[in-house]
mmCIF file with all atom_site columns, C-alpha atoms in Angstrom:
data_model
loop_
_atom_site.group_PDB
_atom_site.id
_atom_site.type_symbol
_atom_site.label_atom_id
_atom_site.label_alt_id
_atom_site.label_comp_id
_atom_site.label_asym_id
_atom_site.label_entity_id
_atom_site.label_seq_id
_atom_site.pdbx_PDB_ins_code
_atom_site.Cartn_x
_atom_site.Cartn_y
_atom_site.Cartn_z
_atom_site.occupancy
_atom_site.B_iso_or_equiv
_atom_site.pdbx_formal_charge
_atom_site.auth_seq_id
_atom_site.auth_comp_id
_atom_site.auth_asym_id
_atom_site.auth_atom_id
_atom_site.pdbx_PDB_model_num
ATOM 1   C CA . UNK L 1 1   ? 100.131 135.503 96.512  1.00 60.00 ? 49  UNK L CA 1
ATOM 2   C CA . UNK L 1 2   ? 98.488  135.175 93.437  1.00 54.00 ? 50  UNK L CA 1
ATOM 3   C CA . UNK L 1 3   ? 95.123  136.518 91.993  1.00 48.00 ? 51  UNK L CA 1
ATOM 4   C CA . UNK L 1 4   ? 93.669  132.893 92.001  1.00 47.00 ? 52  UNK L CA 1
ATOM 5   C CA . UNK L 1 5   ? 94.977  132.272 95.762  1.00 51.00 ? 53  UNK L CA 1
ATOM 6   C CA . UNK L 1 6   ? 93.422  135.720 96.677  1.00 46.00 ? 54  UNK L CA 1
ATOM 7   C CA . UNK L 1 7   ? 90.382  134.718 95.648  1.00 45.00 ? 55  UNK L CA 1
ATOM 8   C CA . UNK L 1 8   ? 90.365  131.062 96.981  1.00 49.00 ? 56  UNK L CA 1
ATOM 9   C CA . UNK L 1 9   ? 91.295  132.719 100.330 1.00 51.00 ? 57  UNK L CA 1
ATOM 10  C CA . UNK L 1 10  ? 88.947  135.247 100.574 1.00 47.00 ? 58  UNK L CA 1
ATOM 11  C CA . UNK L 1 11  ? 85.687  133.107 99.388  1.00 47.00 ? 59  UNK L CA 1
ATOM 12  C CA . UNK L 1 12  ? 87.063  130.491 102.223 1.00 50.00 ? 60  UNK L CA 1
ATOM 13  C CA . UNK L 1 13  ? 86.881  133.377 105.054 1.00 54.00 ? 61  UNK L CA 1
ATOM 14  C CA . UNK L 1 14  ? 83.232  134.450 103.732 1.00 52.00 ? 62  UNK L CA 1
ATOM 15  C CA . UNK L 1 15  ? 81.604  130.930 102.955 1.00 66.00 ? 63  UNK L CA 1
ATOM 16  C CA . UNK L 1 16  ? 80.621  128.561 105.600 1.00 92.00 ? 64  UNK L CA 1
ATOM 17  C CA . UNK L 1 17  ? 82.129  125.500 105.366 1.00 91.00 ? 65  UNK L CA 1
ATOM 18  C CA . UNK L 1 18  ? 78.568  123.781 104.460 1.00 92.00 ? 66  UNK L CA 1
ATOM 19  C CA . UNK L 1 19  ? 78.950  125.775 101.652 1.00 95.00 ? 67  UNK L CA 1
ATOM 20  C CA . UNK L 1 20  ? 82.748  125.233 100.500 1.00 96.00 ? 68  UNK L CA 1
ATOM 21  C CA . UNK L 1 21  ? 82.159  121.661 100.911 1.00 96.00 ? 69  UNK L CA 1
ATOM 22  C CA . UNK L 1 22  ? 79.052  121.671 98.707  1.00 96.00 ? 70  UNK L CA 1
ATOM 23  C CA . UNK L 1 23  ? 81.067  123.612 96.214  1.00 97.00 ? 71  UNK L CA 1
ATOM 24  C CA . UNK L 1 24  ? 83.929  121.358 96.061  1.00 97.00 ? 72  UNK L CA 1
ATOM 25  C CA . UNK L 1 25  ? 82.500  118.127 95.658  1.00 98.00 ? 73  UNK L CA 1
ATOM 26  C CA . UNK L 1 26  ? 80.214  119.597 92.942  1.00 98.00 ? 74  UNK L CA 1
ATOM 27  C CA . UNK L 1 27  ? 83.349  120.934 91.264  1.00 97.00 ? 75  UNK L CA 1
ATOM 28  C CA . UNK L 1 28  ? 85.397  117.472 91.405  1.00 98.00 ? 76  UNK L CA 1
ATOM 29  C CA . UNK L 1 29  ? 82.422  114.943 91.225  1.00 98.00 ? 77  UNK L CA 1
ATOM 30  C CA . UNK L 1 30  ? 79.516  113.830 88.779  1.00 96.00 ? 78  UNK L CA 1
ATOM 31  C CA . UNK L 1 31  ? 76.943  114.692 92.017  1.00 98.00 ? 79  UNK L CA 1
ATOM 32  C CA . UNK L 1 32  ? 73.453  113.370 91.322  1.00 97.00 ? 80  UNK L CA 1
ATOM 33  C CA . UNK L 1 33  ? 72.171  114.141 95.340  1.00 97.00 ? 81  UNK L CA 1
ATOM 34  C CA . UNK L 1 34  ? 74.232  115.959 98.134  1.00 98.00 ? 82  UNK L CA 1
ATOM 35  C CA . UNK L 1 35  ? 72.981  116.941 101.319 1.00 96.00 ? 83  UNK L CA 1
ATOM 36  C CA . UNK L 1 36  ? 75.349  118.662 103.516 1.00 95.00 ? 84  UNK L CA 1
ATOM 37  C CA . UNK L 1 37  ? 73.942  118.891 107.346 1.00 90.00 ? 85  UNK L CA 1
ATOM 38  C CA . UNK L 1 38  ? 75.885  120.789 110.132 1.00 87.00 ? 86  UNK L CA 1
ATOM 39  C CA . UNK L 1 39  ? 75.566  118.659 112.925 1.00 78.00 ? 87  UNK L CA 1
ATOM 40  C CA . UNK L 1 40  ? 77.696  120.655 115.470 1.00 75.00 ? 88  UNK L CA 1
ATOM 41  C CA . UNK L 1 41  ? 74.960  121.817 117.525 1.00 60.00 ? 89  UNK L CA 1
ATOM 42  C CA . UNK L 1 42  ? 74.534  118.320 118.544 1.00 61.00 ? 90  UNK L CA 1
ATOM 43  C CA . UNK L 1 43  ? 77.966  118.433 120.192 1.00 57.00 ? 91  UNK L CA 1
ATOM 44  C CA . UNK L 1 44  ? 80.059  120.368 122.918 1.00 59.00 ? 92  UNK L CA 1
ATOM 45  C CA . UNK L 1 45  ? 81.509  122.846 120.560 1.00 58.00 ? 93  UNK L CA 1
ATOM 46  C CA . UNK L 1 46  ? 80.294  126.741 120.006 1.00 53.00 ? 94  UNK L CA 1
ATOM 47  C CA . UNK L 1 47  ? 77.264  127.850 118.373 1.00 60.00 ? 95  UNK L CA 1
ATOM 48  C CA . UNK L 1 48  ? 78.191  128.282 114.605 1.00 60.00 ? 96  UNK L CA 1
ATOM 49  C CA . UNK L 1 49  ? 81.438  126.018 114.742 1.00 60.00 ? 97  UNK L CA 1
ATOM 50  C CA . UNK L 1 50  ? 80.676  123.741 111.449 1.00 76.00 ? 98  UNK L CA 1
ATOM 51  C CA . UNK L 1 51  ? 83.196  120.945 113.190 1.00 78.00 ? 99  UNK L CA 1
ATOM 52  C CA . UNK L 1 52  ? 80.948  117.920 113.039 1.00 79.00 ? 100 UNK L CA 1
ATOM 53  C CA . UNK L 1 53  ? 79.152  117.314 109.533 1.00 87.00 ? 101 UNK L CA 1
ATOM 54  C CA . UNK L 1 54  ? 76.998  114.933 108.101 1.00 92.00 ? 102 UNK L CA 1
ATOM 55  C CA . UNK L 1 55  ? 77.332  114.077 104.293 1.00 96.00 ? 103 UNK L CA 1
ATOM 56  C CA . UNK L 1 56  ? 75.099  112.055 102.357 1.00 96.00 ? 104 UNK L CA 1
ATOM 57  C CA . UNK L 1 57  ? 76.454  111.762 98.367  1.00 97.00 ? 105 UNK L CA 1
ATOM 58  C CA . UNK L 1 58  ? 74.975  109.915 95.638  1.00 98.00 ? 106 UNK L CA 1
ATOM 59  C CA . UNK L 1 59  ? 77.502  109.973 92.612  1.00 98.00 ? 107 UNK L CA 1
ATOM 60  C CA . UNK L 1 60  ? 78.614  107.440 89.548  1.00 94.00 ? 108 UNK L CA 1
ATOM 61  C CA . UNK L 1 61  ? 82.408  108.285 91.059  1.00 96.00 ? 109 UNK L CA 1
ATOM 62  C CA . UNK L 1 62  ? 81.379  105.790 93.638  1.00 98.00 ? 110 UNK L CA 1
ATOM 63  C CA . UNK L 1 63  ? 80.879  102.849 91.013  1.00 98.00 ? 111 UNK L CA 1
ATOM 64  C CA . UNK L 1 64  ? 83.014  99.668  91.464  1.00 98.00 ? 112 UNK L CA 1
ATOM 65  C CA . UNK L 1 65  ? 84.642  101.311 94.358  1.00 98.00 ? 113 UNK L CA 1
ATOM 66  C CA . UNK L 1 66  ? 85.068  99.874  98.194  1.00 98.00 ? 114 UNK L CA 1
ATOM 67  C CA . UNK L 1 67  ? 83.484  101.769 101.300 1.00 97.00 ? 115 UNK L CA 1
ATOM 68  C CA . UNK L 1 68  ? 87.113  102.574 102.002 1.00 98.00 ? 116 UNK L CA 1
ATOM 69  C CA . UNK L 1 69  ? 87.775  103.974 98.516  1.00 98.00 ? 117 UNK L CA 1
ATOM 70  C CA . UNK L 1 70  ? 85.050  105.765 98.562  1.00 98.00 ? 118 UNK L CA 1
ATOM 71  C CA . UNK L 1 71  ? 86.040  107.641 102.189 1.00 98.00 ? 119 UNK L CA 1
ATOM 72  C CA . UNK L 1 72  ? 89.488  107.855 100.995 1.00 98.00 ? 120 UNK L CA 1
ATOM 73  C CA . UNK L 1 73  ? 88.314  110.030 98.071  1.00 98.00 ? 121 UNK L CA 1
ATOM 74  C CA . UNK L 1 74  ? 86.094  112.189 100.130 1.00 98.00 ? 122 UNK L CA 1
ATOM 75  C CA . UNK L 1 75  ? 88.949  112.922 102.835 1.00 98.00 ? 123 UNK L CA 1
ATOM 76  C CA . UNK L 1 76  ? 91.607  113.539 99.834  1.00 98.00 ? 124 UNK L CA 1
ATOM 77  C CA . UNK L 1 77  ? 88.904  116.190 98.474  1.00 98.00 ? 125 UNK L CA 1
ATOM 78  C CA . UNK L 1 78  ? 87.936  117.627 101.625 1.00 97.00 ? 126 UNK L CA 1
ATOM 79  C CA . UNK L 1 79  ? 91.706  117.745 103.168 1.00 97.00 ? 127 UNK L CA 1
ATOM 80  C CA . UNK L 1 80  ? 91.586  121.601 103.785 1.00 95.00 ? 128 UNK L CA 1
ATOM 81  C CA . UNK L 1 81  ? 88.614  121.313 105.619 1.00 94.00 ? 129 UNK L CA 1
ATOM 82  C CA . UNK L 1 82  ? 90.232  119.102 108.172 1.00 92.00 ? 130 UNK L CA 1
ATOM 83  C CA . UNK L 1 83  ? 93.255  121.162 108.285 1.00 93.00 ? 131 UNK L CA 1
ATOM 84  C CA . UNK L 1 84  ? 91.053  124.409 109.018 1.00 89.00 ? 132 UNK L CA 1
ATOM 85  C CA . UNK L 1 85  ? 88.848  122.644 111.964 1.00 85.00 ? 133 UNK L CA 1
ATOM 86  C CA . UNK L 1 86  ? 86.795  120.276 110.457 1.00 88.00 ? 134 UNK L CA 1
ATOM 87  C CA . UNK L 1 87  ? 86.501  117.499 113.560 1.00 84.00 ? 135 UNK L CA 1
ATOM 88  C CA . UNK L 1 88  ? 84.082  115.131 112.067 1.00 84.00 ? 136 UNK L CA 1
ATOM 89  C CA . UNK L 1 89  ? 82.591  113.788 108.733 1.00 92.00 ? 137 UNK L CA 1
ATOM 90  C CA . UNK L 1 90  ? 79.966  111.273 108.840 1.00 91.00 ? 138 UNK L CA 1
ATOM 91  C CA . UNK L 1 91  ? 79.975  109.920 105.087 1.00 96.00 ? 139 UNK L CA 1
ATOM 92  C CA . UNK L 1 92  ? 77.014  108.199 103.516 1.00 96.00 ? 140 UNK L CA 1
ATOM 93  C CA . UNK L 1 93  ? 77.990  107.432 100.075 1.00 97.00 ? 141 UNK L CA 1
ATOM 94  C CA . UNK L 1 94  ? 76.317  105.490 97.363  1.00 97.00 ? 142 UNK L CA 1
ATOM 95  C CA . UNK L 1 95  ? 76.175  105.176 93.548  1.00 97.00 ? 143 UNK L CA 1
ATOM 96  C CA . UNK L 1 96  ? 72.653  106.049 92.256  1.00 96.00 ? 144 UNK L CA 1
ATOM 97  C CA . UNK L 1 97  ? 71.765  102.100 92.371  1.00 96.00 ? 145 UNK L CA 1
ATOM 98  C CA . UNK L 1 98  ? 72.395  101.859 96.069  1.00 96.00 ? 146 UNK L CA 1
ATOM 99  C CA . UNK L 1 99  ? 70.543  105.025 96.537  1.00 95.00 ? 147 UNK L CA 1
ATOM 100 C CA . UNK L 1 100 ? 67.508  103.757 94.856  1.00 94.00 ? 148 UNK L CA 1
ATOM 101 C CA . UNK L 1 101 ? 67.750  100.290 96.607  1.00 94.00 ? 149 UNK L CA 1
ATOM 102 C CA . UNK L 1 102 ? 67.711  102.326 99.981  1.00 86.00 ? 150 UNK L CA 1
ATOM 103 C CA . UNK L 1 103 ? 64.725  104.705 98.749  1.00 85.00 ? 151 UNK L CA 1
ATOM 104 C CA . UNK L 1 104 ? 66.502  107.758 99.877  1.00 76.00 ? 152 UNK L CA 1
ATOM 105 C CA . UNK L 1 105 ? 67.507  106.486 103.241 1.00 75.00 ? 153 UNK L CA 1
ATOM 106 C CA . UNK L 1 106 ? 70.266  106.781 105.686 1.00 76.00 ? 154 UNK L CA 1
ATOM 107 C CA . UNK L 1 107 ? 70.961  106.127 109.276 1.00 70.00 ? 155 UNK L CA 1
ATOM 108 C CA . UNK L 1 108 ? 70.436  108.759 111.573 1.00 67.00 ? 156 UNK L CA 1
ATOM 109 C CA . UNK L 1 109 ? 73.174  110.340 113.713 1.00 64.00 ? 157 UNK L CA 1
ATOM 110 C CA . UNK L 1 110 ? 73.644  109.161 117.264 1.00 60.00 ? 158 UNK L CA 1
ATOM 111 C CA . UNK L 1 111 ? 73.357  111.633 120.097 1.00 60.00 ? 159 UNK L CA 1
ATOM 112 C CA . UNK L 1 112 ? 76.522  112.936 121.589 1.00 60.00 ? 160 UNK L CA 1
ATOM 113 C CA . UNK L 1 113 ? 78.758  111.030 123.859 1.00 59.00 ? 161 UNK L CA 1
ATOM 114 C CA . UNK L 1 114 ? 80.150  114.068 125.797 1.00 65.00 ? 162 UNK L CA 1
ATOM 115 C CA . UNK L 1 115 ? 83.285  114.082 124.422 1.00 55.00 ? 163 UNK L CA 1
ATOM 116 C CA . UNK L 1 116 ? 85.522  115.844 126.583 1.00 51.00 ? 164 UNK L CA 1
ATOM 117 C CA . UNK L 1 117 ? 83.202  116.664 129.272 1.00 50.00 ? 165 UNK L CA 1
ATOM 118 C CA . UNK L 1 118 ? 83.170  113.130 129.964 1.00 46.00 ? 166 UNK L CA 1
ATOM 119 C CA . UNK L 1 119 ? 84.398  112.507 133.418 1.00 40.00 ? 167 UNK L CA 1
#
């Protein structure tokens, strides 16, 4: 393992998932607004699991991009997080113009339906 890999591994272990997501998106995209919310507490997972994340992101990177292209971009950027336990990512991705038209509003997240606890 070289020095950069060691630093990345160290940072992965000491930083929480929401912080890593924020850092990754700021590093790779021109971010105008970013809100990363840990919604794991609304699901049947251990406290602090950071497995269910809601992402609200406004970026120029989404101009002339379809909804699916935007989602693919974010999924690719966060592939390491998915491989390390991120289970669900709710994405609300907008251009600045779209965000202004929505007046900064997004839909709330639905309540947990029980997942594995459903009988």
